[in-house]
Amino acid sequence: MADYRGVMASENPVPSAEADTAPEQLTFADLGLDAAVLKALKDVGYETPSAIQAATIPVLLQGRDVVGLAQTGTGKTAAFALPVLSQMETGHKNPQALVLAPTRELALQVCEAFEKYAAHIKGVSVLPVYGGQGYGQQLSALRRGVDIVVGTPGRIMDHLDKGTLDLSELKYLVLDEADEMLKMGFAEDVETILADTPSTKQVALFSATMPAQIRRISAQYLNDPEEITVKTKTATSTNITQRYLIVSYQQKIDALTRILEVENFEGMIVFTRTKNETETVAEKLRARGYTAAAINGDVAQVQRERTVNQLKSGKLDILVATDVAARGLDVDRISHVVNYDLPIDTESYVHRIGRTGRAGRTGDAISFVTPRERRMLTAIEKATRQPLTEMSLPSVDDVNATRLTRFDDAITAALEDTAAIATFRDVVAHYVAHHDVPEADVAAALAVVAQGDTPLLMAEEPISQPRFDRDRSDRDRDRAPREGGRDGGDRGDRRSSDGRFATYRIAVGRRQRVEPRQIVGALANEGGLRRNDFGAIQIRQDFSLVELPADLSRDTLNRLTDTRISGQLIDLRLDQGGRSAKRSDRPQRRDRDRD
Ligand code: AMP
């Protein structure tokens, strides 16, 4: 039986939300990782292990199998990649580690993470293997020999069937997002791979949920796994207004600048995920004229205290900090917390936003969420039991309205200094008497002098914000699309009407006993599609209708047309309006593309 270990927030390295004093911090070095891996982590700039990393890494380093309940955004990739790399013997012809991932995107992401963490280990090779990519590149890399393969189950099975991938020396097998792999119809492939690889291998299975099928698989194929889950125990105070803004990574600095323009803030802490980023962001803010300083775990204690005192006294308005550096910080004038990067766990979120709303004041917390991080947002809302309100990026008009109001306020404030006004009134009167210029123009000319080189009004083009649809719950969005007949129809219609989706017809249906998850699995794997690329799926007697992005490339369409499900060519084509299309109907897109 699996031995169950729940890691409560109070036991993990991240202190509980209420703790305001810095407890002993666990470091990556404490976890027993190899020196070369620790060096890479220092380069990357992570300060402390996340809860799932702290719980998983020592267990994997002991050689035990692990079942980890963790979702994206918690640092689970490093939780398995770091111990694998720490124990890796490079230079074998056949792979020692295999990571199975549900999608091509995740596979590529995991590959990138491995490469980043392996930067100081000589000669480690990592190969992504996924459907939709030509075999040539994969074959020549496999022939040369690779240490770590990261791939989607379907394509890995193809290589095993062809004899082009030899897993006889496999030491580590990771199943990443196992629940997603099953939803996408990869259960059989995953089980075959688990069964046909050496029984001595170490297995780590990660999943955001733990359905019965995953319990069965882990009981059947894993060796007395330690089950690790990170429970959250959090509470936030209600005097803090919590908002979020959807931005891409590249837009973050401009978004922050606009927020600084329009928000009425006194003192602010901007949280970033890494030490390096604190410096970069602080530097960019200073370049834009703000008084900003960075604090992180590498900044000496004396310097840190000096900076915090400057923030307290108002000499400094913005502190850019990592979680560790800002732990326990208690400064009344912090009116705003900005999560420039979302934290890796919900406890850190609660701790961060607790830096504002001190001493009975109200506070504002604004979190930047990239489209990939929507799951983390949901986790935060669940853990804090408070919904976050979406805000939109302040527009150029908003920024300019604020600038004009501030300009007016500055005039009003200056007018109150009657002695200074009396002196300058004479200077202006003298100018007007000797030049043929109206007083209003003189006032405008003085404003030009006061403004200097900085234009009063912002003229940039608006930044186009990425969006994600929060109307649909995350579970709905990430679940394999359901049959339109039952409950997918409405949603499908609504989504196709937004122009992003088009309805395609495939030549397999109920008669072939096809299920939506098989369709998603096959199309995702062969066409390199992501979960979000699927709208509603309707299974009819002899065919099925699938909503896919309207702008699929010709390459993808060709690959999809040649895909087989249950051995049958699916003959994908654009649907001609919901009634049975004749064989002579060609996919319109392909025809157009050929013209
Ligand atoms: P993952 O859950 O593996 O997708 O990781 C989510 C993000 O957190 C990635 O951008 C990682 O680079 C980052 N990350 C992982 N571990 C840490 C850590 N200990 N400290 C800071 N960031 C981390």
XYZ file of C-alpha atoms and ligand atoms in Angstrom:
618
model
C 0.000 0.000 0.000
C 1.070 3.520 -0.627
C 2.225 5.245 2.487
C 0.437 8.534 2.672
C 2.233 11.669 3.692
C 0.383 14.941 3.785
C 2.643 17.923 4.039
C 0.812 20.648 5.882
C 1.733 24.226 5.214
C 2.924 24.564 8.785
C 5.441 21.771 8.261
C 6.793 22.862 4.954
C 9.539 25.418 4.365
C 7.115 28.151 3.530
C 5.885 29.523 6.835
C 2.208 29.618 7.622
C 0.402 32.715 6.516
C 0.180 34.104 9.999
C 3.891 33.844 10.779
C 5.452 37.249 10.561
C 8.902 36.418 11.800
C 11.407 34.639 9.614
C 11.717 30.963 10.576
C 14.762 28.834 9.731
C 14.734 28.611 5.949
C 15.264 25.297 4.221
C 17.696 25.610 1.324
C 18.171 23.525 -1.819
C 21.535 22.408 -0.385
C 19.710 20.933 2.651
C 17.818 18.608 0.329
C 20.960 16.675 -0.674
C 21.192 17.754 -4.302
C 24.401 17.438 -6.320
C 26.766 20.450 -6.339
C 26.463 20.984 -10.111
C 22.680 21.149 -9.806
C 22.928 23.586 -6.891
C 25.186 25.777 -9.001
C 22.590 25.869 -11.793
C 19.875 26.793 -9.276
C 22.004 29.671 -8.084
C 22.270 30.912 -11.688
C 18.534 30.602 -12.190
C 17.972 32.602 -9.000
C 15.540 30.448 -7.031
C 15.929 31.219 -3.349
C 14.173 28.399 -1.561
C 12.551 25.105 -2.526
C 8.787 25.224 -3.008
C 6.645 23.033 -0.755
C 6.346 20.207 -3.304
C 10.101 20.357 -3.987
C 10.996 20.222 -0.296
C 8.762 17.212 0.202
C 9.595 15.287 -2.975
C 13.297 15.789 -3.635
C 14.674 13.950 -0.551
C 12.328 11.011 -1.155
C 13.363 10.682 -4.799
C 17.016 10.978 -3.827
C 16.508 8.005 -1.482
C 15.416 6.023 -4.516
C 11.750 5.653 -3.550
C 8.812 5.867 -5.925
C 6.614 8.907 -5.481
C 3.022 9.831 -6.240
C 2.776 13.619 -6.061
C -0.470 15.571 -6.033
C 0.653 18.799 -7.622
C -0.394 21.112 -10.369
C 1.453 23.391 -12.726
C 2.857 26.460 -11.062
C 3.949 24.705 -7.865
C 7.461 23.917 -9.101
C 6.770 20.236 -9.742
C 9.056 20.102 -12.794
C 12.092 20.900 -10.682
C 10.772 18.492 -8.011
C 11.501 15.581 -10.360
C 14.142 17.060 -12.677
C 16.584 18.038 -9.906
C 16.863 14.590 -8.273
C 17.059 12.842 -11.652
C 19.915 15.128 -12.727
C 21.629 14.781 -9.347
C 21.867 11.014 -9.806
C 22.463 10.933 -13.556
C 25.339 9.007 -15.090
C 25.862 10.518 -18.511
C 27.297 8.967 -21.632
C 25.205 5.795 -21.979
C 23.813 5.118 -25.416
C 20.309 4.353 -24.230
C 18.183 6.768 -22.217
C 18.290 6.546 -18.441
C 15.339 8.811 -17.848
C 11.987 9.097 -19.595
C 9.388 11.757 -18.839
C 5.906 11.243 -20.258
C 3.843 14.390 -20.709
C 0.345 14.851 -22.188
C 1.149 17.566 -24.706
C 3.920 18.697 -26.950
C 4.007 22.038 -25.137
C 4.518 20.528 -21.736
C 7.157 18.156 -23.175
C 9.095 21.118 -24.589
C 8.732 23.041 -21.345
C 10.053 20.094 -19.331
C 12.990 19.733 -21.765
C 13.854 23.390 -21.301
C 13.727 23.005 -17.530
C 16.053 19.970 -17.643
C 18.501 21.851 -19.844
C 18.464 24.850 -17.515
C 19.082 22.751 -14.403
C 21.748 20.648 -16.198
C 23.788 23.677 -17.289
C 26.767 22.656 -15.127
C 26.614 18.900 -15.734
C 28.864 17.920 -18.612
C 27.431 16.084 -21.571
C 23.788 15.600 -20.546
C 21.526 15.338 -23.562
C 17.776 15.836 -23.437
C 15.496 15.000 -26.358
C 11.871 16.030 -26.868
C 9.820 13.425 -28.735
C 6.277 14.283 -29.739
C 3.747 13.642 -32.444
C 3.543 16.076 -35.294
C 7.305 16.502 -35.455
C 9.180 14.700 -38.237
C 10.787 11.384 -37.286
C 14.134 12.220 -38.931
C 15.428 14.548 -36.264
C 14.273 12.259 -33.472
C 15.813 9.185 -35.104
C 19.242 10.685 -35.618
C 19.338 11.991 -32.040
C 18.260 8.607 -30.683
C 20.909 6.875 -32.794
C 23.608 9.181 -31.411
C 22.416 8.413 -27.877
C 20.489 10.535 -25.372
C 20.309 10.548 -21.571
C 16.827 11.927 -21.041
C 13.802 11.601 -23.325
C 10.740 13.760 -22.728
C 7.789 12.828 -24.872
C 4.109 12.298 -25.439
C 3.001 8.692 -24.901
C 1.727 8.104 -28.456
C 4.961 9.022 -30.156
C 7.065 7.188 -27.572
C 5.010 4.061 -28.312
C 5.599 4.542 -32.052
C 9.347 4.541 -31.447
C 9.129 1.495 -29.189
C 7.082 -0.363 -31.830
C 9.574 0.558 -34.538
C 12.492 -0.484 -32.333
C 14.022 2.973 -32.585
C 13.884 3.647 -28.824
C 15.540 1.254 -26.411
C 14.351 1.638 -22.832
C 16.164 -1.445 -21.491
C 18.517 0.699 -19.380
C 15.832 3.010 -18.048
C 16.418 4.062 -14.424
C 13.882 6.865 -13.971
C 10.373 7.184 -15.335
C 8.292 10.287 -14.660
C 4.607 10.607 -15.496
C 3.853 14.320 -15.590
C 0.217 15.455 -15.446
C -0.882 11.822 -15.340
C -4.583 12.722 -15.084
C -4.328 14.774 -18.274
C -2.638 11.911 -20.109
C -5.484 9.604 -19.190
C -8.105 12.178 -20.208
C -6.431 12.457 -23.564
C -6.774 8.739 -24.165
C -3.206 7.691 -23.421
C -4.004 5.233 -20.596
C -3.111 2.141 -22.587
C 0.153 3.613 -23.853
C 1.146 4.744 -20.380
C 0.441 1.309 -18.913
C 2.363 -0.438 -21.686
C 5.363 1.781 -21.071
C 5.160 1.197 -17.310
C 4.932 -2.565 -17.828
C 7.579 -2.960 -20.524
C 10.419 -1.019 -18.898
C 12.848 -2.463 -16.315
C 11.153 -3.322 -13.020
C 14.116 -1.771 -11.186
C 13.342 1.732 -12.457
C 12.266 4.459 -10.077
C 8.874 5.985 -10.900
C 7.530 9.437 -10.030
C 3.910 10.126 -10.917
C 2.538 13.663 -10.730
C -1.097 14.518 -11.107
C -3.335 17.454 -10.215
C -6.155 15.081 -9.281
C -6.201 11.497 -8.080
C -8.973 9.597 -9.900
C -9.436 5.885 -9.223
C -7.659 4.921 -12.435
C -4.479 6.665 -11.278
C -4.698 5.009 -7.866
C -4.976 1.652 -9.606
C -2.054 2.363 -11.922
C 0.150 3.463 -9.059
C -0.816 0.447 -6.962
C -0.116 -1.899 -9.877
C 3.079 -0.479 -11.324
C 4.772 1.607 -8.625
C 6.835 0.113 -5.835
C 5.441 1.159 -2.449
C 5.229 4.804 -3.483
C 5.306 7.633 -1.006
C 2.284 9.800 -1.628
C 3.001 13.483 -1.297
C 0.483 16.247 -1.254
C 0.801 19.838 -0.243
C -2.189 21.003 1.694
C -2.887 24.646 2.064
C -4.021 26.402 5.169
C -4.550 30.059 4.491
C -6.631 33.043 5.374
C -6.493 36.594 4.141
C -7.829 39.671 5.777
C -10.768 41.423 4.217
C -9.313 44.939 4.333
C -7.206 44.115 1.281
C -8.715 44.574 -2.176
C -7.412 41.827 -4.413
C -7.281 42.235 -8.166
C -5.527 40.502 -11.023
C -4.419 41.580 -14.461
C -3.807 39.239 -17.359
C -0.530 40.073 -19.054
C 2.090 38.296 -21.060
C 5.555 38.122 -19.581
C 6.883 40.745 -22.016
C 4.186 43.253 -21.092
C 4.755 43.130 -17.351
C 7.065 46.112 -17.020
C 4.856 48.407 -19.118
C 1.793 47.204 -17.250
C 3.499 47.960 -13.944
C 4.451 51.440 -15.122
C 0.854 52.207 -16.083
C -0.407 50.931 -12.753
C 2.097 53.163 -10.974
C 0.732 56.089 -12.982
C -2.938 55.604 -12.203
C -2.998 53.978 -8.757
C -2.922 56.250 -5.799
C -0.122 54.530 -3.924
C 2.027 55.549 -1.044
C 4.516 52.726 -0.642
C 4.625 49.565 -2.724
C 6.241 46.144 -2.686
C 6.664 44.474 -6.043
C 7.282 40.730 -5.707
C 9.285 38.785 -8.251
C 10.095 35.105 -8.267
C 13.855 35.276 -8.572
C 16.670 37.316 -7.097
C 17.912 38.353 -10.530
C 14.504 39.685 -11.465
C 14.338 41.951 -8.373
C 17.423 43.786 -9.643
C 16.179 43.996 -13.227
C 12.751 45.344 -12.306
C 14.132 47.865 -9.779
C 16.599 49.110 -12.389
C 13.838 49.559 -14.986
C 11.663 51.460 -12.521
C 14.529 53.770 -11.614
C 15.090 54.392 -15.329
C 11.436 55.476 -15.492
C 11.914 57.968 -12.698
C 10.638 56.066 -9.653
C 12.519 55.662 -6.387
C 12.868 51.893 -6.311
C 15.318 49.458 -4.703
C 15.754 45.688 -4.784
C 16.032 43.421 -1.763
C 16.650 39.690 -1.963
C 18.380 36.940 -0.024
C 21.779 37.971 -1.434
C 21.553 41.543 -0.148
C 23.443 41.904 3.151
C 21.300 42.326 6.255
C 22.612 45.848 6.992
C 21.811 46.992 3.492
C 18.379 45.404 3.674
C 17.588 47.229 6.900
C 18.775 50.496 5.420
C 16.501 50.031 2.413
C 13.491 49.149 4.571
C 14.109 52.252 6.692
C 14.146 54.369 3.541
C 10.800 52.879 2.612
C 9.448 53.649 6.084
C 10.611 57.258 5.971
C 9.300 57.861 2.467
C 12.730 58.300 0.861
C 11.904 55.246 -1.176
C 8.496 54.375 -2.592
C 8.949 50.995 -4.223
C 10.665 47.909 -2.919
C 11.193 45.064 -5.382
C 11.568 41.900 -3.342
C 11.618 38.132 -3.259
C 9.487 36.248 -0.746
C 12.421 35.533 1.521
C 13.623 39.130 1.664
C 10.189 40.564 2.443
C 9.229 38.018 5.065
C 7.909 39.709 8.182
C 8.217 43.201 6.735
C 5.943 45.583 8.626
C 5.728 49.052 7.116
C 2.493 51.007 7.559
C 2.849 53.054 4.433
C 2.783 50.059 2.095
C -0.524 50.738 0.390
C 0.036 48.316 -2.500
C 1.497 44.910 -3.157
C 2.084 43.908 -6.763
C 2.740 40.274 -7.576
C 4.829 40.891 -10.657
C 5.254 37.119 -10.759
C 2.705 34.905 -9.058
C 4.200 33.012 -6.113
C 4.738 29.255 -6.337
C 2.328 28.463 -3.538
C -0.752 29.918 -1.991
C 0.849 30.419 1.436
C 3.390 32.741 -0.121
C 0.541 34.642 -1.764
C -1.169 35.188 1.549
C 2.079 36.191 3.174
C 2.906 38.631 0.384
C -0.397 40.446 0.370
C -0.306 40.633 4.175
C 2.519 43.193 3.758
C -0.179 45.761 2.993
C -3.290 46.708 4.978
C -1.165 47.048 8.144
C -2.142 48.967 11.264
C -5.848 48.974 10.490
C -5.412 50.538 7.051
C -6.808 49.243 3.816
C -4.536 47.781 1.181
C -4.458 46.833 -2.469
C -3.012 43.688 -3.976
C -2.593 43.366 -7.728
C -1.391 40.105 -9.264
C -0.024 39.713 -12.767
C -1.269 36.464 -14.242
C 0.037 35.125 -17.519
C -2.445 33.058 -19.530
C -0.594 29.859 -18.524
C -1.043 30.623 -14.852
C -4.816 30.635 -14.637
C -4.761 27.403 -12.616
C -2.628 29.053 -9.982
C -5.109 31.903 -9.854
C -7.917 29.438 -9.205
C -5.822 27.755 -6.503
C -5.263 31.125 -4.821
C -8.958 31.918 -4.878
C -9.765 28.516 -3.454
C -7.167 28.724 -0.726
C -8.013 32.270 0.321
C -11.729 31.678 -0.155
C -11.954 35.059 -1.834
C -12.449 35.741 -5.514
C -9.972 38.094 -7.129
C -11.459 40.783 -9.351
C -10.134 41.087 -12.877
C -8.850 44.551 -13.710
C -7.973 45.808 -17.125
C -4.742 47.405 -18.088
C -4.985 51.166 -17.514
C -5.472 52.714 -20.953
C -3.477 55.621 -22.390
C -6.555 57.784 -21.692
C -6.638 56.652 -18.042
C -2.958 57.464 -17.690
C -3.380 60.880 -19.288
C -6.441 61.744 -17.235
C -4.431 60.989 -14.098
C -1.501 63.046 -15.326
C -3.765 66.060 -16.017
C -5.416 65.782 -12.610
C -2.009 65.654 -10.933
C -0.922 68.656 -12.980
C -4.005 70.596 -11.819
C -3.361 69.535 -8.239
C 0.214 70.782 -8.478
C -1.037 74.201 -9.629
C -3.595 74.333 -6.816
C -0.941 73.403 -4.267
C 1.500 76.043 -5.589
C -1.195 78.730 -5.450
C -1.473 78.142 -1.725
C 2.053 79.460 -1.183
C 0.910 83.099 -1.333
C 4.346 84.654 -0.694
C 5.984 82.763 -3.589
C 3.024 83.565 -5.823
C 3.318 87.292 -5.022
C 6.989 87.321 -6.083
C 6.391 85.454 -9.321
C 3.247 87.427 -10.112
C 5.474 90.543 -10.445
C 7.931 88.661 -12.673
C 5.089 87.514 -14.941
C 3.512 91.007 -14.997
C 6.878 92.452 -16.029
C 7.136 89.931 -18.857
C 3.595 90.638 -20.093
C 4.224 94.421 -20.008
C 7.292 94.071 -22.198
C 6.107 91.395 -24.633
C 2.942 91.246 -26.624
C 1.852 87.853 -25.188
C -1.368 86.943 -23.311
C -0.937 85.824 -19.687
C -2.317 82.370 -20.463
C 0.526 81.814 -22.967
C 3.066 82.885 -20.390
C 1.566 80.412 -17.926
C 1.752 77.692 -20.604
C 5.372 78.584 -21.350
C 6.203 78.258 -17.645
C 4.516 74.862 -17.613
C 6.788 73.815 -20.488
C 9.805 74.876 -18.435
C 8.497 73.003 -15.377
C 7.729 69.854 -17.347
C 11.238 69.585 -18.815
C 11.883 66.870 -21.403
C 9.182 64.496 -20.202
C 6.034 64.849 -22.310
C 2.968 65.644 -20.207
C 0.772 63.171 -22.070
C 1.447 59.569 -22.959
C 1.293 58.869 -26.664
C 2.076 55.163 -26.929
C -0.153 52.689 -28.669
C -2.262 50.670 -26.249
C -0.720 47.355 -25.201
C -2.814 44.444 -26.440
C -3.641 42.255 -23.488
C -3.875 38.476 -23.732
C -7.186 37.107 -22.529
C -8.583 33.962 -21.098
C -12.167 33.074 -20.649
C -12.974 32.842 -16.946
C -16.651 32.184 -17.589
C -15.837 28.561 -18.090
C -14.503 26.925 -15.006
C -10.968 25.580 -15.156
C -12.271 22.077 -14.819
C -14.536 22.529 -17.812
C -11.835 24.136 -19.847
C -9.240 21.509 -19.135
C -11.488 18.510 -19.269
C -11.474 16.738 -22.616
C -14.337 18.329 -24.536
C -17.632 16.584 -23.984
C -20.148 15.375 -26.456
C -22.172 18.239 -27.847
C -25.330 16.158 -27.664
C -25.245 16.269 -23.881
C -23.780 19.515 -22.769
C -21.126 20.631 -25.153
C -23.409 22.030 -27.850
C -24.163 25.401 -26.402
C -20.667 26.108 -25.458
C -19.487 24.924 -28.827
C -21.826 27.247 -30.657
C -20.850 30.179 -28.526
C -17.182 29.546 -28.981
C -17.368 28.957 -32.717
C -19.311 32.167 -33.104
C -16.353 34.128 -31.737
C -14.529 33.269 -34.953
C -11.655 31.456 -33.293
C -13.091 28.015 -33.982
C -14.311 26.280 -37.081
C -16.219 23.001 -37.161
C -14.452 20.063 -38.802
C -15.870 16.704 -39.708
C -14.014 13.450 -39.192
C -15.033 10.112 -40.663
C -15.345 8.177 -37.409
C -18.386 8.116 -35.189
C -20.521 6.001 -32.876
C -20.414 3.081 -35.255
C -16.646 2.938 -34.790
C -17.183 3.282 -31.005
C -15.070 6.395 -30.924
C -14.949 8.515 -27.760
C -14.150 12.240 -27.440
C -10.931 11.573 -25.539
C -9.628 9.356 -28.358
C -10.303 12.179 -30.808
C -8.542 14.708 -28.612
C -5.601 12.353 -28.027
C -5.114 11.584 -31.714
C -5.561 15.138 -33.003
C -3.464 16.675 -30.225
C -0.653 14.256 -30.827
C -0.585 14.321 -34.614
C -1.451 17.987 -35.090
C 0.535 19.304 -32.141
C -2.665 20.877 -30.770
C -3.152 22.050 -27.205
C -6.078 21.501 -24.867
C -7.340 25.009 -25.516
C -7.433 24.283 -29.234
C -10.483 22.054 -28.813
C -14.051 23.307 -28.708
C -17.120 21.073 -28.605
C -17.071 17.533 -29.985
C -20.270 15.913 -31.258
C -20.241 12.202 -31.989
C -22.796 11.142 -34.637
C -23.522 7.724 -36.105
C -20.913 7.682 -38.893
C -18.957 10.834 -38.325
C -18.051 13.348 -35.633
C -17.911 17.132 -35.559
C -14.952 18.711 -33.836
C -14.338 22.391 -33.215
C -10.732 23.325 -33.882
C -9.020 26.688 -34.413
C -10.221 28.316 -37.634
C -6.654 29.254 -38.575
C -5.006 25.829 -38.620
C -1.987 25.864 -40.934
C -2.011 23.801 -44.112
C 0.729 21.663 -42.655
C -1.326 20.829 -39.598
C -4.421 20.175 -41.717
C -2.506 17.773 -43.932
C -1.153 15.917 -40.953
C -4.577 15.733 -39.356
C -6.244 14.515 -42.551
C -3.874 11.558 -42.572
C -4.467 10.670 -38.925
C -6.072 7.371 -37.980
C -8.375 6.645 -35.067
C -9.095 2.995 -34.252
C -7.242 2.142 -37.457
C -9.522 4.251 -39.655
C -8.380 7.278 -41.675
C -10.285 10.233 -40.234
C -10.377 12.214 -43.482
C -10.669 15.544 -41.672
C -12.465 18.290 -43.591
C -14.269 21.518 -42.856
C -17.909 20.840 -42.072
C -20.383 22.046 -44.674
C -23.163 23.070 -42.330
C -23.978 20.165 -40.087
C -25.696 17.835 -42.587
C -23.988 14.824 -44.096
C -21.323 16.007 -46.472
C -20.783 14.194 -49.712
C -17.495 12.490 -50.410
C -16.808 15.061 -53.120
C -16.728 17.862 -50.537
C -13.135 18.904 -50.145
C -11.800 20.752 -47.143
C -12.324 24.362 -48.152
C -9.213 25.537 -46.431
C -7.014 23.065 -48.256
C -8.548 24.010 -51.606
C -8.016 27.649 -50.922
C -4.485 27.058 -49.821
C -3.703 25.211 -53.005
C -5.003 27.977 -55.286
P 6.215 24.302 -12.639
O 5.156 24.087 -11.603
O 7.241 23.233 -12.598
O 5.624 24.516 -13.996
O 6.999 25.651 -12.247
C 6.372 26.886 -12.240
C 7.364 28.040 -12.298
O 8.025 28.209 -11.047
C 8.461 27.902 -13.332
O 8.564 29.144 -14.001
C 9.722 27.662 -12.537
O 10.844 28.207 -13.183
C 9.430 28.372 -11.228
N 10.043 27.739 -10.052
C 10.176 26.419 -9.795
N 10.753 26.222 -8.592
C 10.983 27.441 -8.067
C 11.556 27.908 -6.828
N 11.978 27.051 -5.893
N 11.636 29.243 -6.626
C 11.193 30.107 -7.571
N 10.635 29.750 -8.750
C 10.528 28.423 -9.004
